[in-house]
Short mmCIF file of C-alpha atoms in Angstrom, two decimals:
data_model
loop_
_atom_site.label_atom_id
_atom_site.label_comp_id
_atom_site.label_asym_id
_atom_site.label_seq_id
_atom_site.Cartn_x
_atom_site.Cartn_y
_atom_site.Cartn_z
CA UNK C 7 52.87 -46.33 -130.98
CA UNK C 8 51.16 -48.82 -128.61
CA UNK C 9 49.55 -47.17 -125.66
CA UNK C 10 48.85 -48.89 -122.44
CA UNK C 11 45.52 -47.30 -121.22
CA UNK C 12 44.91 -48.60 -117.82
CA UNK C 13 46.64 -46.35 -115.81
CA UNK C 14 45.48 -43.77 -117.71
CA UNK C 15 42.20 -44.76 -117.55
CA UNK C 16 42.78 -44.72 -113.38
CA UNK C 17 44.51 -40.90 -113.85
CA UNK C 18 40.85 -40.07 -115.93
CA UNK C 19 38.44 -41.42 -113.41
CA UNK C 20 40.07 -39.29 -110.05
CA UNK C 21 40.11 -36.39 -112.70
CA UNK C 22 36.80 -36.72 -113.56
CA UNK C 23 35.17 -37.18 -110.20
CA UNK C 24 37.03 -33.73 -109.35
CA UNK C 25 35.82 -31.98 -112.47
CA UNK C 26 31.96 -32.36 -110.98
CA UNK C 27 31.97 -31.37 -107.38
CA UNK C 28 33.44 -28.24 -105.66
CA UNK C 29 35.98 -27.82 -103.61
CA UNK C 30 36.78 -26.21 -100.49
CA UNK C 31 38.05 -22.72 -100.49
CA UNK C 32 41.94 -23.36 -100.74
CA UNK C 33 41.74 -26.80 -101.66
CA UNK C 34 44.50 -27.86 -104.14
CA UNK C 35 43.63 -28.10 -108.07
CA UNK C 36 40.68 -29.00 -109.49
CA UNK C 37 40.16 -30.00 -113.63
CA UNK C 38 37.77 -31.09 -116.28
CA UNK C 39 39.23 -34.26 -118.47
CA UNK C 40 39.50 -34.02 -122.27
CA UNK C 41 39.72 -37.23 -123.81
CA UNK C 42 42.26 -38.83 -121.62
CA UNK C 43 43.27 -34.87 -121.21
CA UNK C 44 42.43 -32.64 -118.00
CA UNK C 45 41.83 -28.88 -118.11
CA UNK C 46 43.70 -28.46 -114.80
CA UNK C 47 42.46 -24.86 -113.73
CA UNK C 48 44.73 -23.84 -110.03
CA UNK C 49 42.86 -22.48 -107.32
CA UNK C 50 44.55 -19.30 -105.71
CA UNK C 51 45.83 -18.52 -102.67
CA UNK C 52 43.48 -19.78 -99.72
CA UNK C 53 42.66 -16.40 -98.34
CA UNK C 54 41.11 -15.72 -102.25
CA UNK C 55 37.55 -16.05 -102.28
CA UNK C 56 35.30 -17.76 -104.71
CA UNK C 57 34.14 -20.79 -107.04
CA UNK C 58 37.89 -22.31 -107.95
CA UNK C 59 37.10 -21.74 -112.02
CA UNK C 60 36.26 -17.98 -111.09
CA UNK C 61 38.72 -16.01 -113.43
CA UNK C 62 39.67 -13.67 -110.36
CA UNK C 63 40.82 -17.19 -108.01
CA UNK C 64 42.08 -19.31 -111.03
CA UNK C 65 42.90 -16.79 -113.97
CA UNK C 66 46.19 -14.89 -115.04
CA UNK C 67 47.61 -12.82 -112.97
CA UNK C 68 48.75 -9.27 -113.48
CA UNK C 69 47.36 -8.41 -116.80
CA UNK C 70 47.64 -5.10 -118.27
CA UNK C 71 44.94 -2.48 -117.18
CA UNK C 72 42.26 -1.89 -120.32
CA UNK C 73 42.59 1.85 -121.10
CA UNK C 74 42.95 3.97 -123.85
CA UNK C 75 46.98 3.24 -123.81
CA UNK C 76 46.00 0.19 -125.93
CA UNK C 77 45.46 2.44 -128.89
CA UNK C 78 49.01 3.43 -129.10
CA UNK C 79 50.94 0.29 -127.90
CA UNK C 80 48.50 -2.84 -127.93
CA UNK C 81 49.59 -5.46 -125.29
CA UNK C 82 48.29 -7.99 -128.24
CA UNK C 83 51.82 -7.59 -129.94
CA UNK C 84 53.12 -9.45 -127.33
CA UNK C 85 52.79 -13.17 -128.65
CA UNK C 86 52.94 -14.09 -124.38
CA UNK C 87 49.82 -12.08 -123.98
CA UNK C 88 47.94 -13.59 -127.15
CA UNK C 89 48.87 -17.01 -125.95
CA UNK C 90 47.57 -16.23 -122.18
CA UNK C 91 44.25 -14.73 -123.86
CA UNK C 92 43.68 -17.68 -126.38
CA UNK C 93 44.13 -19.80 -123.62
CA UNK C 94 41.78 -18.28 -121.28
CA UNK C 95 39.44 -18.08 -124.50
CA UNK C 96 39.28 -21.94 -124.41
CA UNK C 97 38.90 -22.30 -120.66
CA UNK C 98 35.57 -19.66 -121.40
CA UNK C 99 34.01 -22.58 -123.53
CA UNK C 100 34.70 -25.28 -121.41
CA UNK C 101 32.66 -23.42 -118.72
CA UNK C 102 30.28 -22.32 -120.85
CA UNK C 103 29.44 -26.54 -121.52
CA UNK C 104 29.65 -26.07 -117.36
CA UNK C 105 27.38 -23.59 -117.06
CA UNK C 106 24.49 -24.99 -119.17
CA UNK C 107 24.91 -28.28 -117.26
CA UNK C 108 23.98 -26.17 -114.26
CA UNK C 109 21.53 -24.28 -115.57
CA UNK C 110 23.13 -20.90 -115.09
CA UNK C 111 23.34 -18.03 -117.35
CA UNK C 112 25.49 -14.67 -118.65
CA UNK C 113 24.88 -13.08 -115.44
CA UNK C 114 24.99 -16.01 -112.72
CA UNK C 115 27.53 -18.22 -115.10
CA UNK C 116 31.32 -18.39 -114.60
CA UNK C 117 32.57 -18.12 -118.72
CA UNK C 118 31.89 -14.64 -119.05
CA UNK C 119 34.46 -13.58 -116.63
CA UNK C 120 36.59 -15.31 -118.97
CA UNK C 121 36.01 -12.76 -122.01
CA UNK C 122 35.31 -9.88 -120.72
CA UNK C 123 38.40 -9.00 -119.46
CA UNK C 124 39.87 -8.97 -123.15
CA UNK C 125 37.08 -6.74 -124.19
CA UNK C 126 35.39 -9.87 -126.17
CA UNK C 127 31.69 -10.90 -126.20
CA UNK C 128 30.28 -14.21 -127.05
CA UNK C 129 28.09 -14.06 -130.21
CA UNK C 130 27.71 -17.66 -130.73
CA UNK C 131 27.85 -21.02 -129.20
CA UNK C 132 28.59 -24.18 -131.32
CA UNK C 133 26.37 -27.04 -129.99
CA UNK C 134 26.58 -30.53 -130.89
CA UNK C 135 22.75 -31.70 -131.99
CA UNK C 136 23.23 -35.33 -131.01
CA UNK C 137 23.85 -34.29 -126.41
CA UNK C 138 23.07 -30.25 -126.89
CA UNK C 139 26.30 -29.75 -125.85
CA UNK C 140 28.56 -26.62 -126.21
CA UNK C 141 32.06 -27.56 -127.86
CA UNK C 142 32.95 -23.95 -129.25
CA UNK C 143 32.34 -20.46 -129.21
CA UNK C 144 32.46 -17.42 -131.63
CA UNK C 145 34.23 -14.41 -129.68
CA UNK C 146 34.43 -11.20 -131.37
CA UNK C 147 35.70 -8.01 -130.54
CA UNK C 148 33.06 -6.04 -128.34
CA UNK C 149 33.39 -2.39 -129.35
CA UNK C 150 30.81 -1.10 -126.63
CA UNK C 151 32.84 -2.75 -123.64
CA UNK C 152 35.76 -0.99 -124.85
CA UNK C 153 34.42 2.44 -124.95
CA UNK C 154 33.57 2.30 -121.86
CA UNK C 155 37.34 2.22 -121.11
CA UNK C 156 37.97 4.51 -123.67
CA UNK C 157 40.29 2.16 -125.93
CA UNK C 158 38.18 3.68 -129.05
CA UNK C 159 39.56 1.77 -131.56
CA UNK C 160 40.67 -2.03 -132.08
CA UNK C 161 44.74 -3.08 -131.08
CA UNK C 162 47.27 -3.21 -133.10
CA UNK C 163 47.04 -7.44 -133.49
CA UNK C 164 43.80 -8.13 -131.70
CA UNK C 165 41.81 -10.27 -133.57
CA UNK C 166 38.01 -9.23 -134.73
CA UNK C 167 36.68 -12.69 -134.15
CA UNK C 168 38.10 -16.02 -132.57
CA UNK C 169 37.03 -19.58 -132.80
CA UNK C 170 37.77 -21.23 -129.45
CA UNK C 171 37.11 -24.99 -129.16
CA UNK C 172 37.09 -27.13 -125.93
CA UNK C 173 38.71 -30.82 -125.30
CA UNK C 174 36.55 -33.43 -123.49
CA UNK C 175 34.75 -33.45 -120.42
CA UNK C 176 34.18 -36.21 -118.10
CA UNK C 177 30.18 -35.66 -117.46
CA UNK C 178 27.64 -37.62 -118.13
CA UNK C 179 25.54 -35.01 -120.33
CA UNK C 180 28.81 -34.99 -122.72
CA UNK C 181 31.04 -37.72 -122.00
CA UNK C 182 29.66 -39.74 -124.60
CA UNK C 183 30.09 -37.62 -127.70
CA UNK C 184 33.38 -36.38 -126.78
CA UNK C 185 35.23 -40.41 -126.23
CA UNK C 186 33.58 -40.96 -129.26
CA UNK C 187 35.43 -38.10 -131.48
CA UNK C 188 38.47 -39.08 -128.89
CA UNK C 189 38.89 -42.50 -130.64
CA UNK C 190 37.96 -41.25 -133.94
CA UNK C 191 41.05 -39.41 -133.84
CA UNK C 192 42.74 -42.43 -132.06
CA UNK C 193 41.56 -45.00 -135.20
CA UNK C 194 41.91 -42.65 -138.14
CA UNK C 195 44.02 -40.00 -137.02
CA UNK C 196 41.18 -37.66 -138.58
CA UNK C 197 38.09 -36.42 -137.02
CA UNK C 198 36.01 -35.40 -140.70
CA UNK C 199 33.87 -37.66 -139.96
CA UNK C 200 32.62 -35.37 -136.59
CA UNK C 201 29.64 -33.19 -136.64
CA UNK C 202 31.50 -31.33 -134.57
CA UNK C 203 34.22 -30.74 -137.11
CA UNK C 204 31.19 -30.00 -139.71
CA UNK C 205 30.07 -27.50 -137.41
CA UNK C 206 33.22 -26.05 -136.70
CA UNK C 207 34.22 -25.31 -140.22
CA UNK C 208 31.12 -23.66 -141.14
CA UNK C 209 31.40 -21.16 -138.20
CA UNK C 210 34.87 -20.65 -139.36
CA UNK C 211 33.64 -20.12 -142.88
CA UNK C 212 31.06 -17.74 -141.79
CA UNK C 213 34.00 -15.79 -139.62
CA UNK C 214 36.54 -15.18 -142.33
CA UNK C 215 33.38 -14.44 -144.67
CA UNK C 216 32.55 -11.34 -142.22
CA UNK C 217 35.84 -10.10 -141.65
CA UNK C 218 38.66 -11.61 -143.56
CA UNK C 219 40.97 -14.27 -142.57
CA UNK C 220 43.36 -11.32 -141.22
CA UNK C 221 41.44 -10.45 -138.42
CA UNK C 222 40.20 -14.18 -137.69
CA UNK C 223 41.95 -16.40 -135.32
CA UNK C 224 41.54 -20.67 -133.86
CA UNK C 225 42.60 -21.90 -130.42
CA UNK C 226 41.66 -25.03 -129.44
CA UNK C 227 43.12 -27.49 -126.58
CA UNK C 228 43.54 -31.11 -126.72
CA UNK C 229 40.98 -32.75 -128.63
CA UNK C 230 40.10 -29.11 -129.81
CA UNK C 231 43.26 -28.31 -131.08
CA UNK C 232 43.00 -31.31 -132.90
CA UNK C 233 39.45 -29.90 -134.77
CA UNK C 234 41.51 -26.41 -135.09
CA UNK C 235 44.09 -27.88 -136.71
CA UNK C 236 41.95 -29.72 -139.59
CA UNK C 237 39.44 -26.50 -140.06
CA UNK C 238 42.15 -24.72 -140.34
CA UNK C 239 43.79 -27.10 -142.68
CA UNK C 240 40.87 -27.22 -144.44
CA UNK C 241 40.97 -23.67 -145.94
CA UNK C 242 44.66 -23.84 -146.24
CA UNK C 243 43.88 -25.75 -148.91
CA UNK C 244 41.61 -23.53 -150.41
CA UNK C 245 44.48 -20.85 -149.31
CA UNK C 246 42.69 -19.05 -146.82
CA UNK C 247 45.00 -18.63 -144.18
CA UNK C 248 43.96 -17.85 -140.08
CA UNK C 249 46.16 -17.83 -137.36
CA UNK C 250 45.79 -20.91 -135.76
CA UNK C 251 46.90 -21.66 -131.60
CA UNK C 252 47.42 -25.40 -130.32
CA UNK C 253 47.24 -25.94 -126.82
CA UNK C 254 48.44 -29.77 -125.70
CA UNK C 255 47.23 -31.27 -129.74
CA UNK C 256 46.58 -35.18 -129.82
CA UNK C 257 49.75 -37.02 -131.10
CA UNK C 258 49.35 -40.49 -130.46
CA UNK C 259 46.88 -42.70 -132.89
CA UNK C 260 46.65 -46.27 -133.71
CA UNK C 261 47.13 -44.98 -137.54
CA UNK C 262 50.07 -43.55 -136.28
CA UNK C 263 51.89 -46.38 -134.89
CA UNK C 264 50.58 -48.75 -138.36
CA UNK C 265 51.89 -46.12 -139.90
CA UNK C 266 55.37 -45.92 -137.65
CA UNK C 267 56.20 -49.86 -138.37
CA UNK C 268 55.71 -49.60 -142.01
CA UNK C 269 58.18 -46.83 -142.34
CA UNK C 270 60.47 -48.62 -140.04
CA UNK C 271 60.17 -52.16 -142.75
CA UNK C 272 60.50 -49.38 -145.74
CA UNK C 273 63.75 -47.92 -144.12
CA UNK C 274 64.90 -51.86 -143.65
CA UNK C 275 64.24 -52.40 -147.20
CA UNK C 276 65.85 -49.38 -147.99
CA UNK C 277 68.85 -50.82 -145.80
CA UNK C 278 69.00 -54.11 -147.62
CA UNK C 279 69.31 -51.81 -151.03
CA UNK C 280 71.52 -49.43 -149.75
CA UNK C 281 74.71 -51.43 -151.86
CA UNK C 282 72.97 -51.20 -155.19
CA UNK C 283 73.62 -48.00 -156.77
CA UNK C 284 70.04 -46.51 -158.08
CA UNK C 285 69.67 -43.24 -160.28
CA UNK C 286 66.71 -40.92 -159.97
CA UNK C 287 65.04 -42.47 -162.47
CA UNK C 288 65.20 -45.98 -160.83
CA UNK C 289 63.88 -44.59 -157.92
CA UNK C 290 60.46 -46.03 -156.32
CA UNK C 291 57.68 -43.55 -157.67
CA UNK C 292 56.20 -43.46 -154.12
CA UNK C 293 59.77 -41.90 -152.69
CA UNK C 294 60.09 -39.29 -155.62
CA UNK C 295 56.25 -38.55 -154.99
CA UNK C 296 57.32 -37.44 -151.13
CA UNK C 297 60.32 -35.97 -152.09
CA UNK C 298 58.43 -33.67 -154.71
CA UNK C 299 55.75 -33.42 -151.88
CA UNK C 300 58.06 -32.24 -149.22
CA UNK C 301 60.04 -29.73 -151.94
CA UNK C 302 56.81 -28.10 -152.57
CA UNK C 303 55.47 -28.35 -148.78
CA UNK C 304 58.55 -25.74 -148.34
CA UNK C 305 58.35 -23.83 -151.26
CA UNK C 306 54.77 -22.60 -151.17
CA UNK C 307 53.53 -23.26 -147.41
CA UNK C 308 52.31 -19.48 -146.14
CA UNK C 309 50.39 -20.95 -143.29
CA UNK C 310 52.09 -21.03 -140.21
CA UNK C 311 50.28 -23.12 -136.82
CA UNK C 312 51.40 -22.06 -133.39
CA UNK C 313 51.64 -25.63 -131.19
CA UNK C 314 52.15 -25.65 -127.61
CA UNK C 315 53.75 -28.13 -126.21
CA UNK C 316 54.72 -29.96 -122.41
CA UNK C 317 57.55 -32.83 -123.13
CA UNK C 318 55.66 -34.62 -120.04
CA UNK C 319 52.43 -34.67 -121.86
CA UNK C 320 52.23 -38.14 -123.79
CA UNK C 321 49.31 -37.15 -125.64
CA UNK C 322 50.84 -34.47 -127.48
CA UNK C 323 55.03 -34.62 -126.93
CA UNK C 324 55.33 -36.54 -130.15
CA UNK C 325 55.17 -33.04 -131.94
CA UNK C 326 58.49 -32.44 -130.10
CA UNK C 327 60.05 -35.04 -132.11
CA UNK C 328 62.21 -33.69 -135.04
CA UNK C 329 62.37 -35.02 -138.98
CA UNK C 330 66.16 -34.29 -139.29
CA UNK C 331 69.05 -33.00 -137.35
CA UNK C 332 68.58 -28.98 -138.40
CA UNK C 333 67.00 -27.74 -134.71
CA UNK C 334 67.28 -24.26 -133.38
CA UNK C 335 65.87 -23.29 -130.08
CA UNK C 336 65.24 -19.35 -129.00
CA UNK C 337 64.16 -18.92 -125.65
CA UNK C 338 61.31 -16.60 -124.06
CA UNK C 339 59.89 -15.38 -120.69
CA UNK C 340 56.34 -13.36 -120.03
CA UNK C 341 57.55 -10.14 -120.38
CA UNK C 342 60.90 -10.29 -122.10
CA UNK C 343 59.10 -11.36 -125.53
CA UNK C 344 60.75 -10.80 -128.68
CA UNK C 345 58.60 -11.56 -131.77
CA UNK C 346 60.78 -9.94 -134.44
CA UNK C 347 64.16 -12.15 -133.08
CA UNK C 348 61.58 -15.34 -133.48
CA UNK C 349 60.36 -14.68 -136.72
CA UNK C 350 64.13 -13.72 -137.76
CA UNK C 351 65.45 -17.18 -136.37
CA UNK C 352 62.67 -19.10 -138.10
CA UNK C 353 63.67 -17.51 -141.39
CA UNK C 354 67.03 -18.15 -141.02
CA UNK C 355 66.30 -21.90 -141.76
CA UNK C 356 63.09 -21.11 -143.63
CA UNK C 357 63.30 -24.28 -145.70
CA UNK C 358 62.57 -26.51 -142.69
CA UNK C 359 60.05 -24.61 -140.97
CA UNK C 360 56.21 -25.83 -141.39
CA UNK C 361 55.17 -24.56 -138.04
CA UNK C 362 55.93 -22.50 -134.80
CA UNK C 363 56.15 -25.36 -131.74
CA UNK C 364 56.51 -23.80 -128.54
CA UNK C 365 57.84 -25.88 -126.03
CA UNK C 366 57.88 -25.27 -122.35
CA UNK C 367 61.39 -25.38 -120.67
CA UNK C 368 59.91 -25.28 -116.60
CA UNK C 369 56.24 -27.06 -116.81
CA UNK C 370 54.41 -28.78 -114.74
CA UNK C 371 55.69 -32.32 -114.91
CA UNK C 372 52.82 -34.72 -113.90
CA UNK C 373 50.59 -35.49 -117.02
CA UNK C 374 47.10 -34.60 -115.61
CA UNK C 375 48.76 -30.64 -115.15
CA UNK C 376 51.42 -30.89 -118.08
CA UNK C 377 48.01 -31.72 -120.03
CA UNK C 378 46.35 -28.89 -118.61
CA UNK C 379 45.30 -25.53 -119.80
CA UNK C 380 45.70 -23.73 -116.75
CA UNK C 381 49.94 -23.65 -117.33
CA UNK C 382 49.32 -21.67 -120.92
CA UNK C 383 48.24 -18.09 -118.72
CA UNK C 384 50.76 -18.99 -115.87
CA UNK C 385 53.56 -15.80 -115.19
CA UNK C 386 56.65 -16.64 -115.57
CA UNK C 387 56.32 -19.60 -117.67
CA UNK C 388 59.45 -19.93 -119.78
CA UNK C 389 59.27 -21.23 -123.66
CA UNK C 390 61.07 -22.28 -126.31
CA UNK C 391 60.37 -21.94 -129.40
CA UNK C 392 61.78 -25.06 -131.18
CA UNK C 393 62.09 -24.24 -134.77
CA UNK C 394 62.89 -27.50 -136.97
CA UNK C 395 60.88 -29.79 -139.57
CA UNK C 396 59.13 -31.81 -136.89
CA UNK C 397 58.04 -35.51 -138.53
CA UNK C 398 54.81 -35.31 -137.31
CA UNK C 399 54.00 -32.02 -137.92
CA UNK C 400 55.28 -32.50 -141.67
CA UNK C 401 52.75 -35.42 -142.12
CA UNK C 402 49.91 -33.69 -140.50
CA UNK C 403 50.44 -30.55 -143.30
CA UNK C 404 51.87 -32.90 -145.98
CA UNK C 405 47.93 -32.98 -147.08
CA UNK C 406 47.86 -29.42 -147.83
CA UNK C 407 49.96 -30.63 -150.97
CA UNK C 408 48.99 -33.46 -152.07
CA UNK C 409 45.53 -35.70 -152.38
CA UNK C 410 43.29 -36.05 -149.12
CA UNK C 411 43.27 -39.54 -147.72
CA UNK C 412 39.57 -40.72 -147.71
CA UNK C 413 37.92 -40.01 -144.33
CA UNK C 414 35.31 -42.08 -142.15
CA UNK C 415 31.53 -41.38 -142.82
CA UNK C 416 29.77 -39.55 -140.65
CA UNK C 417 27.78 -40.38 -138.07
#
């Protein structure tokens, strides 16, 4: 799919010069840029006080009060709440990469507030050797802080560890490194060839080596959904399974649209054909190869990713397009959450399902805030989830089932 990258470049440049200065108290929105993709983070009312990314001025609003209640019915079995807290996860790293830029630490630095609200600690930073920049975190469950609000033992459903990974950032000390893995992804539609992705796999190695892939979980947004998605892949194949969460993944690539045309000429050929009557044997081996590919893809996938997804996002609505006319759509609100009745529809058209894409019915509508991670902990947002083979979601997972596609060195 051809992409015209001047006015984006224009949207990236205003985003960018926002993402480095403050604003005034009340002023508007203000966002860091990942790859062509802003973290759009709200500030509050005016009469709210504080830096705009402070979790009290730009965070969720009316969470659940920590106490001892969580033992007997954990707010993490609401999949709204685990969505709001992987999100805010994410937005921790991205201002942890902030907070070394400005020298400031745990107790001076804005990410903690981001954590430590979920009863989560920080226990390590992923740093990319070539700019020392931070592009993921380690959180894991942080017993102590919980005591101290008497929730003595782990929820029902929260995670003991989770890999968060950031998008880009427009700044100098990072810019750099992250356009680079940008058009990695945009050239090969693969980003193996990253340190970053090197690095991220081995701390999810590590994670799932500690305390099983149960209790392990990935978010990433943007460009770092797009590393979640192909760590995560990468033990799939190995059939180590973690919960994986999506937040605005990369859709478009040049690889992608080569990729488009040639299966537009195929289906022409295919046309031209159509009179002459073929048995299976006389089939093309390449078309009984993805046939076989997709029969098994159904038959023995057990790992499910969680996409989320804005329809006015062009950088990641292509998920949102579907592989064949079976589509089924269940609606949810914060609040009025129904896990069991999604995970009943999905299994009432099991054979089609490869993944969970939740789309959002009333999002922000401009790119730079349908792109953004603030909307994922917003109240009231209303989802669907959108439960069909999706084409490009097939093709991403397709690998888990057949021979890996050789990937660029690294560098």
């Amino acid at each position: 799919m051809a992409i015209d990258l001047a006015p984006l470049a224009g949207e990236l440049e205003v985003a960018g010069a926002a993402v480095g200065g403050k604003k005034e108290e009340g002023e508007g929105e203000e966002g860091g840029v990942c790859g062509g993709e802003a973290v759009v983070v709200a500030a509050a009312d005016a009469e709210v006080e504080g830096h705009p990314y402070d979790f009290h001025v730009s965070g969720p609003r009316n969470l659940p009060p920590p106490n001892w209640r969580e033992i007997i019915r954990s707010s993490w079995k609401d999949p709204n709440y685990k969505r709001m807290v992987m999100a805010c996860f994410i937005q921790a790293v991205y201002l942890l990469e902030l907070d070394r830029q400005d020298e400031k630490g745990e107790e001076d630095g804005l990410a903690p507030k981001w954590w430590k609200p979920f009863k989560y600690k920080v226990t390590q930073t992923l740093v990319d050797e070539r700019d020392g920049s931070i592009y993921g975190a380690v959180l894991e469950w942080d017993r102590s802080s919980a005591l101290s609000d008497f929730i003595l033992i782990r929820p029902s459903g929260a995670p003991r560890a989770v890999l968060a990974l950031r998008g880009t950032l427009l700044q100098k000390p990072t810019i750099k490194r992250d356009l680079q893995d940008d058009l990695r992804f945009l050239v090969w539609e693969s980003l193996k060839g990253s340190v970053r992705y090197i690095g991220a796999l081995e701390a999810l190695k590590t994670a799932v080596e500690r305390f099983g892939s149960a209790n392990v979980s990935v978010a990433g947004h943007s460009l770092g959904a797009g590393f979640a998605l192909q760590v995560c892949k990468e033990l799939a194949k190995q059939g180590v399974f973690v919960e994986c969460h999506l937040f605005n993944p990369p859709s478009v690539s040049l690889a992608m649209g080569v990729r488009s045309m040639s299966e537009k000429a195929s289906y022409l050929w295919k046309k031209v054909k159509a009179s002459l009557p073929l048995t299976e044997e006389a089939l093309p081996d390449s078309t009984k190869e993805e046939g076989s590919a997709k029969k098994k893809l159904r038959a023995d996938k057990k790992w499910v990713p969680h996409l989320y997804v804005n329809n006015s996002d062009y950088i990641c609505c292509h998920y949102n397009a579907p592989n064949c006319s079976t589509t089924t759509t269940t609606t949810t609100t914060d609040g009025a959450s129904d896990e069991q009745r999604q995970q009943r529809k999905a299994s009432e058209i099991a054979g089609d399902v490869v993944a969970k894409l939740f789309v959002t019915s009333k999002g922000p509508q401009k790119f730079l805030e349908a792109h953004g991670l603030e909307q994922w902990w917003s109240d009231g947002m209303e989802l669907q989830l959108a439960v069909y083979d999706s084409k490009l979601i097939y093709r991403q997972l397709k690998s888990l089932y057949t021979a890996t596609a050789p990937s660029p060195p690294a560098k």
